[in-house]
Amino acid sequence: MRKFFIVLLAAFVFAVVNPTKSEAKVMYDGAEVVKDQTGKMTFKKDIKVYKKNSDGTFDSLVVKRNNFFKTYDIEKYDGKTFYQMGQYRVQATDLVVFKEVPIKIRSSFYNNPTYIIINRDGIYGVGSYGTWFKGSDGNISITNNGQLLSYCSGGKCFQYPGTDIKIAETMSRKRDVLFELTKDAGGKSTPLNGAKSETMHKKGSIVISWGEEINGYLFVGVDVNNAHGANVWIPVNSLKPVGDK
């Protein structure tokens, strides 16, 4: 019994001194970074920020100058940039000081990262809003101290700022599985929450999985008998498996 207790104690000490990768904190610029965090920001003076409630009303919060806040999703359109600070949405102005977390650090939280363009202004020759690149693609590189993603194809290379990129997990799912919609859901051309629905599908409709899930969306075929039919991304939480084709 004494020997067993010593072994157990040694194992406990080892675990405390040598935490697993999942337990280790990820640090950048003197602060902990968490999954889905794009950066951190502070304000040059006290400022009021707002969140929109489901009933259309707004709540406000006064944040103090020089206090740092984690930022998550970024929206870019009409030449404007918005940062998601928890439940609050803040427009970039001269009063906002934003510091980006490098792409490599952000992608370290994912086993198989996919990089999705979130800039709606269409400033790129190739790669519009919703275009994605898989981390496993050998044509991707991260440059400029982790602030630029370079993608090369057909002898041409394109660069995207890290703030124009959302990183999401890519997961392989079994192909040719039939799913039933548990509620009405929109089908999108890209796996982004902010993308508009291109098609609408009623509760009870049957779709077929093409074997890939990105950012909580499953790539499915609306015509279960035609792999080249209407293929869309539908939220996983709107689907339940009902069998194989």
PDB file of C-alpha atoms in Angstrom:
ATOM      1  CA  MET A   1       0.000   0.000   0.000  1.00  0.00           C
ATOM      2  CA  ARG A   2       2.842   2.396   0.897  1.00  0.00           C
ATOM      3  CA  LYS A   3       4.572   1.616  -2.426  1.00  0.00           C
ATOM      4  CA  PHE A   4       1.339   2.281  -4.325  1.00  0.00           C
ATOM      5  CA  PHE A   5       0.898   5.628  -2.528  1.00  0.00           C
ATOM      6  CA  ILE A   6       4.459   6.693  -3.443  1.00  0.00           C
ATOM      7  CA  VAL A   7       3.894   5.817  -7.100  1.00  0.00           C
ATOM      8  CA  LEU A   8       0.587   7.719  -7.114  1.00  0.00           C
ATOM      9  CA  LEU A   9       2.213  10.748  -5.481  1.00  0.00           C
ATOM     10  CA  ALA A  10       5.043  10.713  -8.029  1.00  0.00           C
ATOM     11  CA  ALA A  11       2.529  10.609 -10.882  1.00  0.00           C
ATOM     12  CA  PHE A  12       0.642  13.560  -9.390  1.00  0.00           C
ATOM     13  CA  VAL A  13       3.811  15.632  -9.028  1.00  0.00           C
ATOM     14  CA  PHE A  14       4.830  14.829 -12.620  1.00  0.00           C
ATOM     15  CA  ALA A  15       1.425  15.934 -13.906  1.00  0.00           C
ATOM     16  CA  VAL A  16       1.613  19.225 -12.025  1.00  0.00           C
ATOM     17  CA  VAL A  17       5.170  19.994 -13.097  1.00  0.00           C
ATOM     18  CA  ASN A  18       4.620  18.802 -16.688  1.00  0.00           C
ATOM     19  CA  PRO A  19       1.083  19.804 -17.758  1.00  0.00           C
ATOM     20  CA  THR A  20      -0.294  18.450 -21.020  1.00  0.00           C
ATOM     21  CA  LYS A  21      -0.412  20.662 -24.083  1.00  0.00           C
ATOM     22  CA  SER A  22      -4.128  21.252 -23.621  1.00  0.00           C
ATOM     23  CA  GLU A  23      -3.529  22.546 -20.080  1.00  0.00           C
ATOM     24  CA  ALA A  24      -0.617  24.821 -20.960  1.00  0.00           C
ATOM     25  CA  LYS A  25      -1.487  28.484 -21.393  1.00  0.00           C
ATOM     26  CA  VAL A  26      -0.724  30.182 -24.696  1.00  0.00           C
ATOM     27  CA  MET A  27       0.892  33.562 -24.105  1.00  0.00           C
ATOM     28  CA  TYR A  28       1.513  36.560 -26.347  1.00  0.00           C
ATOM     29  CA  ASP A  29       2.576  40.092 -25.509  1.00  0.00           C
ATOM     30  CA  GLY A  30       2.441  39.385 -21.776  1.00  0.00           C
ATOM     31  CA  ALA A  31      -1.137  38.053 -21.734  1.00  0.00           C
ATOM     32  CA  GLU A  32      -2.910  34.729 -22.185  1.00  0.00           C
ATOM     33  CA  VAL A  33      -4.465  34.034 -25.583  1.00  0.00           C
ATOM     34  CA  VAL A  34      -7.592  31.879 -25.907  1.00  0.00           C
ATOM     35  CA  LYS A  35      -9.190  30.019 -28.804  1.00  0.00           C
ATOM     36  CA  ASP A  36     -10.982  32.243 -31.354  1.00  0.00           C
ATOM     37  CA  GLN A  37      -9.221  35.353 -30.042  1.00  0.00           C
ATOM     38  CA  THR A  38      -8.026  37.625 -32.851  1.00  0.00           C
ATOM     39  CA  GLY A  39      -6.309  40.247 -30.730  1.00  0.00           C
ATOM     40  CA  LYS A  40      -6.682  42.633 -27.855  1.00  0.00           C
ATOM     41  CA  MET A  41      -7.604  46.277 -27.691  1.00  0.00           C
ATOM     42  CA  THR A  42      -7.665  49.227 -25.395  1.00  0.00           C
ATOM     43  CA  PHE A  43      -9.121  52.709 -25.633  1.00  0.00           C
ATOM     44  CA  LYS A  44      -7.457  56.106 -25.506  1.00  0.00           C
ATOM     45  CA  LYS A  45     -10.241  57.436 -23.281  1.00  0.00           C
ATOM     46  CA  ASP A  46     -13.328  56.166 -21.462  1.00  0.00           C
ATOM     47  CA  ILE A  47     -15.836  55.088 -24.100  1.00  0.00           C
ATOM     48  CA  LYS A  48     -19.321  53.580 -24.299  1.00  0.00           C
ATOM     49  CA  VAL A  49     -19.794  50.331 -26.232  1.00  0.00           C
ATOM     50  CA  TYR A  50     -23.037  48.632 -27.213  1.00  0.00           C
ATOM     51  CA  LYS A  51     -24.587  45.221 -27.730  1.00  0.00           C
ATOM     52  CA  LYS A  52     -27.812  44.500 -29.610  1.00  0.00           C
ATOM     53  CA  ASN A  53     -30.383  42.335 -27.860  1.00  0.00           C
ATOM     54  CA  SER A  54     -32.593  39.784 -29.596  1.00  0.00           C
ATOM     55  CA  ASP A  55     -35.604  42.116 -29.239  1.00  0.00           C
ATOM     56  CA  GLY A  56     -33.807  44.901 -31.118  1.00  0.00           C
ATOM     57  CA  THR A  57     -32.966  47.000 -28.054  1.00  0.00           C
ATOM     58  CA  PHE A  58     -29.419  47.924 -27.071  1.00  0.00           C
ATOM     59  CA  ASP A  59     -27.430  47.663 -23.841  1.00  0.00           C
ATOM     60  CA  SER A  60     -24.379  49.831 -23.226  1.00  0.00           C
ATOM     61  CA  LEU A  61     -21.220  49.515 -21.164  1.00  0.00           C
ATOM     62  CA  VAL A  62     -18.626  52.142 -20.305  1.00  0.00           C
ATOM     63  CA  VAL A  63     -15.060  50.833 -20.642  1.00  0.00           C
ATOM     64  CA  LYS A  64     -12.095  52.631 -19.100  1.00  0.00           C
ATOM     65  CA  ARG A  65      -9.083  53.910 -20.983  1.00  0.00           C
ATOM     66  CA  ASN A  66      -5.928  51.754 -20.965  1.00  0.00           C
ATOM     67  CA  ASN A  67      -7.831  48.618 -19.878  1.00  0.00           C
ATOM     68  CA  PHE A  68      -7.178  45.711 -22.252  1.00  0.00           C
ATOM     69  CA  PHE A  69      -9.976  43.563 -23.660  1.00  0.00           C
ATOM     70  CA  LYS A  70      -9.865  40.368 -25.726  1.00  0.00           C
ATOM     71  CA  THR A  71     -11.358  40.636 -29.211  1.00  0.00           C
ATOM     72  CA  TYR A  72     -12.833  37.773 -31.197  1.00  0.00           C
ATOM     73  CA  ASP A  73     -14.686  37.962 -34.526  1.00  0.00           C
ATOM     74  CA  ILE A  74     -13.843  40.802 -36.912  1.00  0.00           C
ATOM     75  CA  GLU A  75     -16.205  42.240 -39.533  1.00  0.00           C
ATOM     76  CA  LYS A  76     -15.026  44.340 -42.484  1.00  0.00           C
ATOM     77  CA  TYR A  77     -17.345  46.027 -44.958  1.00  0.00           C
ATOM     78  CA  ASP A  78     -17.925  49.456 -46.555  1.00  0.00           C
ATOM     79  CA  GLY A  79     -14.405  50.412 -45.559  1.00  0.00           C
ATOM     80  CA  LYS A  80     -15.229  49.938 -41.859  1.00  0.00           C
ATOM     81  CA  THR A  81     -13.888  47.451 -39.307  1.00  0.00           C
ATOM     82  CA  PHE A  82     -15.798  46.111 -36.295  1.00  0.00           C
ATOM     83  CA  TYR A  83     -14.369  44.067 -33.419  1.00  0.00           C
ATOM     84  CA  GLN A  84     -16.410  41.682 -31.275  1.00  0.00           C
ATOM     85  CA  MET A  85     -15.491  42.228 -27.606  1.00  0.00           C
ATOM     86  CA  GLY A  86     -17.444  39.519 -25.819  1.00  0.00           C
ATOM     87  CA  GLN A  87     -21.087  40.416 -26.463  1.00  0.00           C
ATOM     88  CA  TYR A  88     -20.167  43.979 -27.403  1.00  0.00           C
ATOM     89  CA  ARG A  89     -19.353  45.197 -30.911  1.00  0.00           C
ATOM     90  CA  VAL A  90     -16.871  48.050 -31.337  1.00  0.00           C
ATOM     91  CA  GLN A  91     -16.116  50.013 -34.495  1.00  0.00           C
ATOM     92  CA  ALA A  92     -12.465  50.790 -35.180  1.00  0.00           C
ATOM     93  CA  THR A  93     -11.778  54.520 -34.704  1.00  0.00           C
ATOM     94  CA  ASP A  94      -8.851  56.709 -33.691  1.00  0.00           C
ATOM     95  CA  LEU A  95      -9.840  55.988 -30.074  1.00  0.00           C
ATOM     96  CA  VAL A  96      -9.345  52.232 -30.461  1.00  0.00           C
ATOM     97  CA  VAL A  97      -5.887  50.670 -30.204  1.00  0.00           C
ATOM     98  CA  PHE A  98      -5.959  47.124 -31.594  1.00  0.00           C
ATOM     99  CA  LYS A  99      -3.082  44.634 -31.412  1.00  0.00           C
ATOM    100  CA  GLU A 100      -3.365  41.504 -33.540  1.00  0.00           C
ATOM    101  CA  VAL A 101      -2.460  38.020 -32.315  1.00  0.00           C
ATOM    102  CA  PRO A 102      -0.178  36.423 -34.959  1.00  0.00           C
ATOM    103  CA  ILE A 103      -1.817  33.888 -37.269  1.00  0.00           C
ATOM    104  CA  LYS A 104       0.482  31.056 -36.157  1.00  0.00           C
ATOM    105  CA  ILE A 105      -0.546  31.515 -32.522  1.00  0.00           C
ATOM    106  CA  ARG A 106      -4.231  31.689 -33.427  1.00  0.00           C
ATOM    107  CA  SER A 107      -3.990  28.545 -35.577  1.00  0.00           C
ATOM    108  CA  SER A 108      -2.183  26.589 -32.811  1.00  0.00           C
ATOM    109  CA  PHE A 109      -5.554  25.987 -31.127  1.00  0.00           C
ATOM    110  CA  TYR A 110      -6.765  23.904 -34.099  1.00  0.00           C
ATOM    111  CA  ASN A 111      -5.799  20.406 -35.178  1.00  0.00           C
ATOM    112  CA  ASN A 112      -6.621  21.086 -38.842  1.00  0.00           C
ATOM    113  CA  PRO A 113      -7.096  24.839 -39.348  1.00  0.00           C
ATOM    114  CA  THR A 114      -8.925  26.393 -42.256  1.00  0.00           C
ATOM    115  CA  TYR A 115      -8.410  30.077 -43.092  1.00  0.00           C
ATOM    116  CA  ILE A 116     -11.541  31.907 -44.289  1.00  0.00           C
ATOM    117  CA  ILE A 117     -11.582  35.425 -45.776  1.00  0.00           C
ATOM    118  CA  ILE A 118     -13.969  37.680 -43.842  1.00  0.00           C
ATOM    119  CA  ASN A 119     -13.362  40.990 -45.665  1.00  0.00           C
ATOM    120  CA  ARG A 120     -16.539  41.854 -47.620  1.00  0.00           C
ATOM    121  CA  ASP A 121     -15.012  44.747 -49.568  1.00  0.00           C
ATOM    122  CA  GLY A 122     -13.597  42.494 -52.314  1.00  0.00           C
ATOM    123  CA  ILE A 123     -10.147  44.054 -52.394  1.00  0.00           C
ATOM    124  CA  TYR A 124      -8.381  40.952 -53.688  1.00  0.00           C
ATOM    125  CA  GLY A 125      -7.833  39.875 -57.259  1.00  0.00           C
ATOM    126  CA  VAL A 126      -8.419  36.298 -56.125  1.00  0.00           C
ATOM    127  CA  GLY A 127     -10.295  35.327 -53.002  1.00  0.00           C
ATOM    128  CA  SER A 128     -13.545  37.043 -52.114  1.00  0.00           C
ATOM    129  CA  TYR A 129     -15.556  36.934 -48.903  1.00  0.00           C
ATOM    130  CA  GLY A 130     -15.958  33.364 -47.711  1.00  0.00           C
ATOM    131  CA  THR A 131     -13.077  31.882 -49.745  1.00  0.00           C
ATOM    132  CA  TRP A 132     -11.140  29.429 -47.617  1.00  0.00           C
ATOM    133  CA  PHE A 133      -7.725  27.765 -47.620  1.00  0.00           C
ATOM    134  CA  LYS A 134      -6.914  24.599 -45.711  1.00  0.00           C
ATOM    135  CA  GLY A 135      -3.935  24.545 -43.386  1.00  0.00           C
ATOM    136  CA  SER A 136      -2.935  21.169 -44.834  1.00  0.00           C
ATOM    137  CA  ASP A 137      -2.554  22.796 -48.263  1.00  0.00           C
ATOM    138  CA  GLY A 138       1.145  23.008 -49.144  1.00  0.00           C
ATOM    139  CA  ASN A 139       0.521  26.313 -50.956  1.00  0.00           C
ATOM    140  CA  ILE A 140       0.041  28.231 -47.691  1.00  0.00           C
ATOM    141  CA  SER A 141       2.737  30.096 -45.766  1.00  0.00           C
ATOM    142  CA  ILE A 142       2.691  32.611 -42.918  1.00  0.00           C
ATOM    143  CA  THR A 143       4.977  35.635 -43.281  1.00  0.00           C
ATOM    144  CA  ASN A 144       5.752  39.082 -41.845  1.00  0.00           C
ATOM    145  CA  ASN A 145       6.067  37.856 -38.232  1.00  0.00           C
ATOM    146  CA  GLY A 146       2.795  35.954 -38.511  1.00  0.00           C
ATOM    147  CA  GLN A 147       0.708  38.869 -39.773  1.00  0.00           C
ATOM    148  CA  LEU A 148       0.242  37.787 -43.415  1.00  0.00           C
ATOM    149  CA  LEU A 149      -1.086  34.585 -44.958  1.00  0.00           C
ATOM    150  CA  SER A 150       0.333  33.847 -48.400  1.00  0.00           C
ATOM    151  CA  TYR A 151      -1.480  31.534 -50.782  1.00  0.00           C
ATOM    152  CA  CYS A 152       0.115  30.463 -54.073  1.00  0.00           C
ATOM    153  CA  SER A 153      -1.728  28.878 -56.977  1.00  0.00           C
ATOM    154  CA  GLY A 154      -1.054  28.672 -60.703  1.00  0.00           C
ATOM    155  CA  GLY A 155       2.287  30.430 -60.343  1.00  0.00           C
ATOM    156  CA  LYS A 156       0.720  33.437 -58.579  1.00  0.00           C
ATOM    157  CA  CYS A 157       0.809  34.282 -54.881  1.00  0.00           C
ATOM    158  CA  PHE A 158      -1.679  36.369 -52.920  1.00  0.00           C
ATOM    159  CA  GLN A 159      -1.330  37.783 -49.421  1.00  0.00           C
ATOM    160  CA  TYR A 160      -4.055  38.330 -46.863  1.00  0.00           C
ATOM    161  CA  PRO A 161      -3.684  40.290 -43.598  1.00  0.00           C
ATOM    162  CA  GLY A 162      -4.398  38.265 -40.478  1.00  0.00           C
ATOM    163  CA  THR A 163      -7.280  40.586 -39.609  1.00  0.00           C
ATOM    164  CA  ASP A 164      -8.952  39.565 -42.893  1.00  0.00           C
ATOM    165  CA  ILE A 165      -8.833  35.905 -41.863  1.00  0.00           C
ATOM    166  CA  LYS A 166     -11.069  33.814 -39.620  1.00  0.00           C
ATOM    167  CA  ILE A 167      -9.569  30.508 -38.483  1.00  0.00           C
ATOM    168  CA  ALA A 168     -11.835  27.502 -38.009  1.00  0.00           C
ATOM    169  CA  GLU A 169     -11.503  23.757 -37.489  1.00  0.00           C
ATOM    170  CA  THR A 170     -11.853  21.353 -40.410  1.00  0.00           C
ATOM    171  CA  MET A 171     -13.178  17.903 -39.522  1.00  0.00           C
ATOM    172  CA  SER A 172     -13.599  14.856 -41.705  1.00  0.00           C
ATOM    173  CA  ARG A 173     -17.029  13.242 -41.567  1.00  0.00           C
ATOM    174  CA  LYS A 174     -18.297  10.055 -43.123  1.00  0.00           C
ATOM    175  CA  ARG A 175     -19.471  10.545 -46.701  1.00  0.00           C
ATOM    176  CA  ASP A 176     -22.857   9.499 -48.072  1.00  0.00           C
ATOM    177  CA  VAL A 177     -24.615   9.694 -44.707  1.00  0.00           C
ATOM    178  CA  LEU A 178     -28.205  10.909 -44.936  1.00  0.00           C
ATOM    179  CA  PHE A 179     -29.294  13.683 -42.583  1.00  0.00           C
ATOM    180  CA  GLU A 180     -32.710  15.068 -41.740  1.00  0.00           C
ATOM    181  CA  LEU A 181     -33.181  18.743 -40.912  1.00  0.00           C
ATOM    182  CA  THR A 182     -34.516  19.127 -37.381  1.00  0.00           C
ATOM    183  CA  LYS A 183     -35.620  22.707 -38.112  1.00  0.00           C
ATOM    184  CA  ASP A 184     -35.794  25.127 -41.018  1.00  0.00           C
ATOM    185  CA  ALA A 185     -32.271  26.143 -42.041  1.00  0.00           C
ATOM    186  CA  GLY A 186     -30.513  28.178 -44.679  1.00  0.00           C
ATOM    187  CA  GLY A 187     -27.923  26.673 -46.973  1.00  0.00           C
ATOM    188  CA  LYS A 188     -24.832  28.823 -47.500  1.00  0.00           C
ATOM    189  CA  SER A 189     -22.129  28.905 -50.144  1.00  0.00           C
ATOM    190  CA  THR A 190     -19.469  29.346 -47.452  1.00  0.00           C
ATOM    191  CA  PRO A 191     -19.239  28.125 -43.827  1.00  0.00           C
ATOM    192  CA  LEU A 192     -19.497  31.539 -42.165  1.00  0.00           C
ATOM    193  CA  ASN A 193     -22.146  32.623 -39.682  1.00  0.00           C
ATOM    194  CA  GLY A 194     -22.273  36.067 -41.269  1.00  0.00           C
ATOM    195  CA  ALA A 195     -22.806  34.802 -44.816  1.00  0.00           C
ATOM    196  CA  LYS A 196     -26.281  35.069 -46.279  1.00  0.00           C
ATOM    197  CA  SER A 197     -28.314  31.944 -46.954  1.00  0.00           C
ATOM    198  CA  GLU A 198     -28.444  31.107 -50.650  1.00  0.00           C
ATOM    199  CA  THR A 199     -31.178  28.495 -50.259  1.00  0.00           C
ATOM    200  CA  MET A 200     -33.795  27.632 -47.634  1.00  0.00           C
ATOM    201  CA  HIS A 201     -34.580  24.091 -46.505  1.00  0.00           C
ATOM    202  CA  LYS A 202     -37.587  22.968 -44.515  1.00  0.00           C
ATOM    203  CA  LYS A 203     -37.630  20.877 -41.380  1.00  0.00           C
ATOM    204  CA  GLY A 204     -37.788  17.212 -42.357  1.00  0.00           C
ATOM    205  CA  SER A 205     -35.825  17.650 -45.596  1.00  0.00           C
ATOM    206  CA  ILE A 206     -33.176  15.004 -46.342  1.00  0.00           C
ATOM    207  CA  VAL A 207     -29.637  15.905 -47.402  1.00  0.00           C
ATOM    208  CA  ILE A 208     -26.465  13.873 -47.921  1.00  0.00           C
ATOM    209  CA  SER A 209     -23.069  14.499 -46.359  1.00  0.00           C
ATOM    210  CA  TRP A 210     -20.036  15.030 -48.592  1.00  0.00           C
ATOM    211  CA  GLY A 211     -17.713  14.327 -45.681  1.00  0.00           C
ATOM    212  CA  GLU A 212     -16.457  17.709 -44.499  1.00  0.00           C
ATOM    213  CA  GLU A 213     -17.341  19.985 -41.592  1.00  0.00           C
ATOM    214  CA  ILE A 214     -15.902  23.499 -41.181  1.00  0.00           C
ATOM    215  CA  ASN A 215     -16.763  26.045 -38.505  1.00  0.00           C
ATOM    216  CA  GLY A 216     -19.831  24.114 -37.347  1.00  0.00           C
ATOM    217  CA  TYR A 217     -21.230  23.688 -40.896  1.00  0.00           C
ATOM    218  CA  LEU A 218     -21.544  20.412 -42.797  1.00  0.00           C
ATOM    219  CA  PHE A 219     -21.056  20.342 -46.572  1.00  0.00           C
ATOM    220  CA  VAL A 220     -24.089  18.544 -47.971  1.00  0.00           C
ATOM    221  CA  GLY A 221     -25.902  17.769 -51.188  1.00  0.00           C
ATOM    222  CA  VAL A 222     -29.523  18.836 -51.374  1.00  0.00           C
ATOM    223  CA  ASP A 223     -30.206  16.337 -54.168  1.00  0.00           C
ATOM    224  CA  VAL A 224     -29.214  13.053 -52.491  1.00  0.00           C
ATOM    225  CA  ASN A 225     -28.944  11.300 -55.859  1.00  0.00           C
ATOM    226  CA  ASN A 226     -26.665  13.825 -57.541  1.00  0.00           C
ATOM    227  CA  ALA A 227     -23.160  14.635 -56.277  1.00  0.00           C
ATOM    228  CA  HIS A 228     -23.053  17.612 -58.646  1.00  0.00           C
ATOM    229  CA  GLY A 229     -26.391  19.032 -57.609  1.00  0.00           C
ATOM    230  CA  ALA A 230     -27.049  21.895 -55.200  1.00  0.00           C
ATOM    231  CA  ASN A 231     -24.251  21.621 -52.643  1.00  0.00           C
ATOM    232  CA  VAL A 232     -24.423  23.921 -49.615  1.00  0.00           C
ATOM    233  CA  TRP A 233     -23.174  24.377 -46.054  1.00  0.00           C
ATOM    234  CA  ILE A 234     -25.810  23.776 -43.366  1.00  0.00           C
ATOM    235  CA  PRO A 235     -25.330  24.185 -39.579  1.00  0.00           C
ATOM    236  CA  VAL A 236     -24.540  20.864 -37.910  1.00  0.00           C
ATOM    237  CA  ASN A 237     -26.952  21.682 -35.066  1.00  0.00           C
ATOM    238  CA  SER A 238     -29.804  21.635 -37.625  1.00  0.00           C
ATOM    239  CA  LEU A 239     -29.140  18.046 -38.696  1.00  0.00           C
ATOM    240  CA  LYS A 240     -29.597  14.521 -37.360  1.00  0.00           C
ATOM    241  CA  PRO A 241     -28.288  11.352 -39.079  1.00  0.00           C
ATOM    242  CA  VAL A 242     -30.905   8.969 -40.421  1.00  0.00           C
ATOM    243  CA  GLY A 243     -28.743   6.364 -42.145  1.00  0.00           C
ATOM    244  CA  ASP A 244     -26.422   5.713 -45.063  1.00  0.00           C
ATOM    245  CA  LYS A 245     -27.351   6.227 -48.694  1.00  0.00           C
TER     246      LYS A 245
END
